[in-house]
Amino acid sequence: MIGHPLGRSFARVERQVPAATMPFRRWPCQAGSSWSRLKQIEPKQKAGRGVVASAMHLHSALGAGNRLVLKRILRVDRTLFFLRSASPVRDFVCHLGGPQGFPSQPTSPRPSQPALKNVPTSEAIQKHRKNLSDWFRQQPNEERQFGPSFSLDTTHVDPVIRESSLEEILKPSPEMTIQNQLQASRSHTIGLQNLFDVDACGNQVKNVVLYGTVGTGKSTLIKKMVMDWCHGRLPRFELLIPFSCEDLSQSSAPISLRRMITKKYLHLRELVPALGSTHLKVLFILNGLDRLNLDFHLAHTELCCDPNEPIPPSAIVVNLLRKYMMPEASIIVTTRPSAVRRIPSKFVGRYVEVCGFSDINLQKLYFHLRLRRPECLGASGPPTAEEANEQDNLVEMLSRNLERHNQIAAACFLPSYCWLVCTTLHFLYFTKSVPPTQTLTGIYTSFLRLNFSGEVLDSTDPSDISMMKYVSKTVGKLAYKGVMSRQTSFSEEDLHRCFELEMKTESELNLLNVFRRDVFSFFLTPSVQSGKEHTFVFTIPAMQEYLAALYVVLGEKKTLGQRVGKEVSEIIGKVSEDVTVVLSIVSKVLPLRVLPVLFSLIKVFPRYFGRFTSKDRDTIARTMAVEMFKEEDYFNDDVLDQINFSILGVEGPMRHPDEASDDEVFELFPIFMGGLLSRRNRAILDQLGCSIKNLAAFEIAKAMKKTVIRNSRKGLPPSELMDYLFFLHEFQNERFTAEAVQSLRTINLSSVKMTPLKCSVVASVVGTTSHEVEELNLASCHLDINSLKILFPVLLRCKKLHLQLNSLGPEACKEIRDLLLHEKCGVSTLRLADNPLTEQGAQYLAEGLAGNTSLTHLSLLHTSLGNRGVEVITQHLAQNQHLQELDVAYNSVSDATALALVEEAKRHATLETVHLYFNEISEEGKRALHALRKERDGIKVLIFLTMGADVSDYWAVILNVVQKNLPVWDRDRVRQHLGLLLEDLRCSRRETANPWKKAKFIRVENEVKRMLGDLQQGTS
């Protein structure tokens, strides 16, 4: 589970769990490592505790003024080193220049270890283990929604963690390249179980700072540590007490440490009084230190060693880290890199950095554990052999793509993106419900909530801006400019123009510095493309389009007038004629000299500026429509295939490095714009500090109707039509979708690879209305029986249904039979050519044909029926009273079967045409069938493919296809096909009296003979 920032879910679950069992409100997602070279004294001598106790009692008893005098006399600010020591008096005396052997006062006897571990204490700890385990076992909604929920014990992979130092943290970072990242992560690695080992100087480490940028897997690593302790796999500590610093920051009211513990963990109330006075080995976890404003100056945070003394929570944390309160306890602090310096280095025993999955083998292991589990398929039982094979293929393709060191491998340095990759693949491959339970936009929005929910960029900044809001304004701007200029890689100069050009205040610059240290690498990573190593690309290509869409939909892309108009109109609506408020808003963006004119406009036309808002909505709608229907994208793969290729790679020859790359494709951009307007995504974005009002979404949707629906009527190419249907699914607006689909009378999706997800999208979107579909073309779409089941409600409403070239077998014929027998079936034309239906499939089709009342045209060309299959259809033909045309060509039918079929057709009330060309019919049989006339016999039988048509209309195409596929087709099969074609040409030439047609037949015959000759030479 590493890489999935589970910690963000804790705040959402908090409201459902009793306070006594709730250790965290939320966990961030980074970590770090480093160690301090400051010497610590081993806690071997226990003398001097009486003196210290007296000093502490005196310190607490004195008034504020007397305390200051005491501090100056004893130079307390220079004795902080003593606070970290296990023998405070000796160290304190050494600081003042006293003798090393200063006599110490005897301490009060401690309770013995056996006395501590009595039955109530042991029961309290066991209950604590159980409660923590139950709490940390809970998964966030995102983990449950997007596929199966996995426990840490089954899918956890430890990230790379390495020991660091404060000097390394503070020094300017080297040039950001993939190679530098790899080299840094491979040095000084350390195991999680060794975090509290002695340092290089032999001193026992008590305080560990674990830091890392967003998405490196820090919070999941800590969560795994807690679970390990709960299950007895962390024997170094007898008691583990986790706290969320975000939770602690919510109140500054004084509280004692013991009360703070029992408030969160009521079951420890009997054990807490013994803390600090026993040999109990305690580990405190302080998660998300960047949410607390700590002040280690003695003038602001007084010394306190009494766990019963009520002081602000931040003061408790400071004194714990000073080792002034509970000096024998171990502490692990998690934080983002920008907040590491908030703890003075003298109080840190080791710095540790979480580097994520910088080893590709860790990435492979993670994907193996996640994608090969039976739960991925959503089935209750074990997977079938076919399903297991699909899982194996998926993992194998992903592994090969990682080994190529493509950009996807760089993205998966961050375990969070490994989670996103798994979730996206689960969405693409294992979604079969109608309507699909998720949207692609919803996956990306929830992914950001997992990483940024409740996150403030800098808790010390007065603006208190949410991290996601800052990202949408800055990185979103970069993403949008890239989409508009079809640019995916960005130089330092590009970043400077986007991030720094408009910086005006010290606060803005500080926020940018925090963003660069903590968040930048989450969204942008060095390019791995040759020649572009010093440029940056978005970690996942689709993230650029998502953030660009967010930038537009949030209204960040505005002219000066639109920005002023929006703010002024909103203020006027709230405060009416409170001119001072209006002017304070306007003065931020307009020079003072124009304020009088603006003031006059406001007084004369109070609704004037409100028009900017509606104009802004129209702009967003037009942007969406223009990007949705770009003609230069018409010949690209559909967006779902593009995402699939970006993750799994393209199997086949790789592009030569010197070959010019294709134009960048940004077809997800408008789809994300529509998806962000859905109610669910707007609710999540609101939690992240990015609000899209209901009225704004309504007005954008209204403006879209003018352009989107009009453009959709033009007749889109198949891949673009699939994108359009996917856009309507992402938009999640049933009324809008129904109006848009109502205008789609013909749906051509031929050659689009219809995965279960795409089938679900089509079924869901088209299912918003009940109108009749004139024609649905699903030829060469890789359909199978499951696809037919998903699309069944849509197929019922189609008049012309094209299912040819889909490898549909006998089992699929059961679904087609049920379709034909359904009382609401409206199919009049059904084309099943080039599917291996076989004799068994013919039986099911014959049953459906016998009971159907809507079908008039049925094509079974080249479906491997054989004589027996055609005989079965002949036997059921009399029960059907509506069929007008039947095509059983190219099915190895012999004379007797063909004549029996024609005799039955003669007696049929409505059947007019039967296709029998490319069958094994003798010359005598062909002449007999060719002699039949519709006027005389009531039936027209087509024995030759070219009957009644110009030969060039067919053979030029056929020969061209055969010529192109000669290198890859089986040569015996090609020779058989060409032989049949040649024989058909000869028969057609003999039967025609037109000299021009005879000449064309001879020319095509010669071409077929030449190809057969080339084929023979190639095999000799």
PDB file of C-alpha atoms in Angstrom, residues 46 70 127 139 235 247 429 437 450 466 493 521 548 555-556 605 647 834 855:
ATOM      1  CA  LYS A  46      21.052   8.323  37.678  1.00  0.00           C
ATOM      2  CA  LEU A  70      16.724  32.834  37.294  1.00  0.00           C
ATOM      3  CA  LYS A 127      -6.419  -2.969  24.336  1.00  0.00           C
ATOM      4  CA  GLN A 139      -9.289   2.467   4.478  1.00  0.00           C
ATOM      5  CA  PRO A 235       9.610  -5.182  20.217  1.00  0.00           C
ATOM      6  CA  ASP A 247      -5.175  17.807  15.392  1.00  0.00           C
ATOM      7  CA  TYR A 429      -9.631  -3.014 -17.475  1.00  0.00           C
ATOM      8  CA  THR A 437     -19.227   3.617 -10.795  1.00  0.00           C
ATOM      9  CA  LEU A 450      -5.707  11.799  -0.766  1.00  0.00           C
ATOM     10  CA  SER A 466      -4.613  25.728   0.693  1.00  0.00           C
ATOM     11  CA  GLU A 493      12.737  29.984 -18.216  1.00  0.00           C
ATOM     12  CA  SER A 521       8.478  17.343  -7.624  1.00  0.00           C
ATOM     13  CA  ALA A 548      -5.121  22.965 -17.218  1.00  0.00           C
ATOM     14  CA  GLY A 555     -11.893  30.954 -13.656  1.00  0.00           C
ATOM     15  CA  GLU A 556      -8.187  31.649 -13.144  1.00  0.00           C
ATOM     16  CA  PHE A 605     -25.183  50.654 -13.900  1.00  0.00           C
ATOM     17  CA  ILE A 647       0.967   3.494 -18.809  1.00  0.00           C
ATOM     18  CA  ASP A 834     -16.319 -12.648 -40.431  1.00  0.00           C
ATOM     19  CA  LEU A 855     -35.265  -8.689 -38.698  1.00  0.00           C
TER      20      LEU A 855
END
